[in-house]
Structure formats: C-alpha cells, structure tokens
Coordinates of C-alpha atoms in Angstrom, one line a residue:
M1 CA -1.3 -17.3 17.6
S2 CA -2.6 -14.6 15.2
F3 CA -4.5 -11.5 16.2
T4 CA -5.5 -9.2 13.4
V5 CA -6.3 -5.5 13.8
A6 CA -8.1 -4.0 10.7
I7 CA -8.0 -0.2 10.4
D8 CA -9.9 1.4 7.5
G9 CA -10.7 5.0 6.6
P10 CA -10.3 7.7 4.0
A11 CA -7.1 9.5 3.2
A12 CA -5.5 11.6 5.9
A13 CA -7.9 10.6 8.6
G14 CA -5.0 9.3 10.8
K15 CA -5.3 5.6 10.2
G16 CA -1.6 5.1 9.4
T17 CA -0.4 7.0 12.5
I18 CA -2.9 5.0 14.7
A19 CA -1.9 1.7 13.0
R20 CA 1.8 2.3 13.6
A21 CA 1.2 3.2 17.2
V22 CA -1.0 0.2 17.9
A23 CA 1.5 -2.1 16.2
A24 CA 4.3 -0.7 18.3
R25 CA 2.3 -0.8 21.6
F26 CA 1.4 -4.5 21.2
G27 CA 4.5 -5.7 19.3
F28 CA 2.4 -6.5 16.1
A29 CA 3.7 -6.4 12.6
H30 CA 2.3 -3.5 10.5
L31 CA 1.3 -3.2 6.9
D32 CA 0.2 0.0 5.2
T33 CA -1.8 -1.7 2.4
G34 CA -2.1 1.6 0.6
L35 CA 1.6 1.2 -0.1
L36 CA 0.8 -1.8 -2.2
Y37 CA -1.5 0.2 -4.4
R38 CA 0.9 3.2 -4.5
A39 CA 3.7 0.9 -5.6
V40 CA 1.5 -0.6 -8.4
G41 CA 0.5 2.9 -9.5
A42 CA 4.1 4.2 -9.3
K43 CA 5.5 1.3 -11.3
G44 CA 3.5 2.4 -14.4
G45 CA 2.8 0.3 -17.4
D46 CA 0.1 -2.4 -17.1
P47 CA -1.3 -2.2 -13.5
I48 CA -2.4 -5.8 -13.4
A49 CA 1.0 -7.1 -14.4
A50 CA 2.6 -4.7 -11.9
A51 CA 0.3 -6.0 -9.1
Q52 CA 1.0 -9.6 -10.0
G53 CA 4.8 -8.9 -10.0
L54 CA 4.9 -6.8 -6.8
V55 CA 7.8 -7.6 -4.5
P56 CA 8.5 -6.3 -1.0
E57 CA 11.3 -4.1 -2.3
D58 CA 8.7 -2.1 -4.3
L59 CA 7.3 -0.9 -1.0
A60 CA 10.5 0.9 -0.2
R61 CA 10.4 3.4 -3.1
P62 CA 11.0 6.9 -1.9
D63 CA 8.2 8.4 -4.1
L64 CA 5.3 6.4 -2.6
R65 CA 4.2 9.2 -0.2
T66 CA 3.6 11.8 -2.9
L67 CA 0.2 13.2 -3.8
A68 CA 0.7 11.8 -7.3
A69 CA 1.3 8.3 -6.0
G70 CA -1.8 8.6 -3.9
Q71 CA -3.9 9.5 -6.9
A72 CA -2.4 6.7 -9.0
A73 CA -3.1 4.3 -6.1
S74 CA -6.7 5.3 -6.1
R75 CA -7.0 4.8 -9.8
V76 CA -5.4 1.3 -9.9
A77 CA -7.3 0.2 -6.8
A78 CA -10.5 0.5 -8.8
I79 CA -9.3 -2.3 -11.1
P80 CA -10.8 -5.6 -9.8
E81 CA -7.8 -7.7 -11.2
V82 CA -5.3 -5.5 -9.3
R83 CA -7.3 -5.9 -6.1
A84 CA -7.4 -9.7 -6.6
A85 CA -3.7 -9.9 -7.1
L86 CA -3.0 -8.2 -3.8
I87 CA -5.6 -9.9 -1.6
E88 CA -3.5 -13.0 -0.8
F89 CA -0.4 -11.0 0.0
Q90 CA -2.5 -9.0 2.5
R91 CA -4.2 -12.1 4.0
R92 CA -0.9 -13.9 4.5
F93 CA 0.5 -10.9 6.3
A94 CA -2.6 -10.7 8.5
A95 CA -2.4 -14.4 9.5
Q96 CA 1.2 -14.3 10.7
A97 CA 1.9 -15.4 14.3
G98 CA 2.4 -12.7 16.8
G99 CA -0.3 -10.4 15.5
A100 CA -0.7 -7.9 12.7
V101 CA -2.2 -4.5 12.1
L102 CA -3.2 -3.7 8.5
D103 CA -4.5 -0.3 7.5
G104 CA -6.3 0.5 4.3
R105 CA -9.7 1.0 2.8
D106 CA -11.2 -2.5 2.7
I107 CA -9.4 -4.5 5.4
G108 CA -12.3 -5.0 7.8
T109 CA -14.9 -5.5 5.0
V110 CA -12.9 -7.6 2.4
I111 CA -9.4 -8.6 3.3
C112 CA -9.9 -9.6 7.0
P113 CA -13.7 -9.8 7.6
K114 CA -13.0 -12.0 10.7
A115 CA -10.4 -9.6 12.2
E116 CA -10.5 -9.6 16.0
V117 CA -10.5 -5.8 16.0
K118 CA -12.0 -3.5 13.3
L119 CA -11.5 0.3 13.5
Y120 CA -12.9 2.9 11.0
V121 CA -10.9 6.1 11.4
T122 CA -12.4 9.1 9.8
A123 CA -12.5 12.9 9.9
S124 CA -14.2 15.7 7.9
A125 CA -12.9 16.3 4.4
E126 CA -11.8 19.8 5.3
V127 CA -9.7 18.5 8.3
R128 CA -8.2 15.8 6.2
A129 CA -7.3 18.1 3.4
H130 CA -5.7 20.5 5.9
R131 CA -3.6 17.7 7.3
R132 CA -2.6 16.6 3.8
W133 CA -1.8 20.2 2.8
L134 CA 0.5 20.4 5.9
E135 CA 2.3 17.3 4.6
V136 CA 2.6 18.1 0.9
G137 CA 2.1 21.9 0.6
G138 CA 0.7 23.5 -2.5
D139 CA -2.7 25.1 -2.9
E140 CA -4.9 24.1 0.1
A141 CA -8.2 24.5 -2.0
Q142 CA -6.7 22.2 -4.6
V143 CA -5.7 19.6 -2.0
L144 CA -9.3 19.7 -0.7
A145 CA -10.7 19.1 -4.2
E146 CA -8.3 16.2 -4.6
V147 CA -9.3 14.7 -1.2
Q148 CA -13.0 15.0 -2.2
E149 CA -12.3 13.5 -5.6
R150 CA -10.5 10.6 -4.1
D151 CA -13.2 10.0 -1.5
A152 CA -15.8 9.8 -4.3
R153 CA -13.7 7.4 -6.3
D154 CA -12.9 5.2 -3.2
M155 CA -16.4 5.1 -1.8
G156 CA -18.1 4.8 -5.2
R157 CA -16.1 2.0 -6.8
A158 CA -18.0 -1.2 -7.6
D159 CA -15.3 -3.5 -6.1
A160 CA -14.7 -3.2 -2.4
P161 CA -15.8 0.4 -1.8
L162 CA -14.5 2.3 1.2
C163 CA -17.0 1.9 4.1
A164 CA -17.0 1.0 7.7
A165 CA -17.5 -2.7 8.5
A166 CA -20.8 -3.2 10.3
D167 CA -18.9 -4.3 13.5
A168 CA -16.2 -1.6 13.3
V169 CA -15.5 0.9 16.1
V170 CA -15.7 4.3 14.4
L171 CA -13.1 6.9 15.5
D172 CA -13.8 10.4 14.2
T173 CA -10.4 12.2 14.6
S174 CA -11.7 15.6 13.4
T175 CA -11.3 17.2 16.8
M176 CA -9.0 14.7 18.5
S177 CA -5.3 15.0 19.2
I178 CA -3.0 12.3 17.9
E179 CA -2.5 11.1 21.4
D180 CA -6.2 10.9 22.2
A181 CA -6.9 9.0 18.9
V182 CA -4.1 6.5 19.6
A183 CA -5.2 6.1 23.2
Q184 CA -8.8 5.3 22.1
A185 CA -7.6 2.8 19.5
V186 CA -5.2 1.1 22.0
A187 CA -8.0 0.8 24.6
V188 CA -10.2 -1.0 22.0
V189 CA -7.5 -3.4 21.1
A190 CA -6.5 -4.1 24.8
A191 CA -10.2 -4.8 25.7
R192 CA -10.5 -7.3 22.8
R193 CA -7.3 -9.0 23.7
S194 CA -8.3 -9.5 27.3
A195 CA -11.9 -10.7 26.4

C-alpha cells in the first residue's frame, strides 16, 4: 500500500532534514527532488536533454550540494520541458509500496496533489540564509541576497511556482529546534496514518 508524504518549502527551511527524519521514523523511501534539478543543472549542456536522460547515478554526484548547483537547479527548474521530463520519475517514486516521502517545491501542489500528508516547511529569509551560510561559508550578506533571489525566482515562475498547497500543514521553523520541527512533522504523519 502506498502512503505519500509531500514536503515543500523554500531553500534552507529544514524540509530535507525533516523529510529524512520522517522517512526513517516510518520506514518510508525518501527522495530529495531538488537533487533531480541540481543534477540536471550540474550536467550542463542542454537542460531538457539532461532531464530526459537523467539516471539514478546522476543523483550521487558529489557536487550537488554546492551553492552553484542550487542556483543552477533553480534556473533549470523554471523550464517547463525540464519539469515535465522529471514529473513521471517523481510520481513513480511516490507511488511505491511501503510509503514515500518527497521533498521539494511543488510536491503537494503539482507532483502529488493527492498525497496523504502535505507539509509546507518555511522560515524567514534571514534565518534560512544564516543556516545556508553555516553550511557553505562565504559572505553572509551575499548568501542572504542569493536566498532572496532564489525565492523570487522559485515563487515567481509561471510553471509550478513555490507555494503551500491549500491543505498543507505549515511548519515555520524560524524559532524551532530541529528536534521540535521533526517531532511536529512526525505527529502530523502519525495522526494521518491512524485516521
């Protein structure tokens, strides 16, 4: 039996950490869908051809967690043909037996609109930039500018803009510890599973 948890939100809000913890807690498979777009961006060349030819091994590249890969992902994610090429991959993953957690920016709104659980994980741009800066270093003001630029691009794109699904539970992690955010997410999933 499939059970899908869709977790959306902007960069560095904590959705990946929460998604991994929820998947581990319930024994679900996990897919960081941002890695798909990061892999397409990192491959270079024609992004549509890169998306159509994406293989699971592409998701294991060591350079996918860099700031540059994140910016490239945001740029290629704005291309409708790239998004279309990756939709079926994500939907097949979500439908697998045993349950799945997918985190990204359009999981609850586009990829899995019928997901049993939808979470929208967010935090202020300043908090998210500080978290990202702790990960990647550099100039914190520049990281904030890049986070804000990415938010504008992700939320403003014509195709599948980043937004909370109407029926998503919103978790603002700005002042939460990781443990509290995970506990709240686990509680939402547990309640839906027992309903």
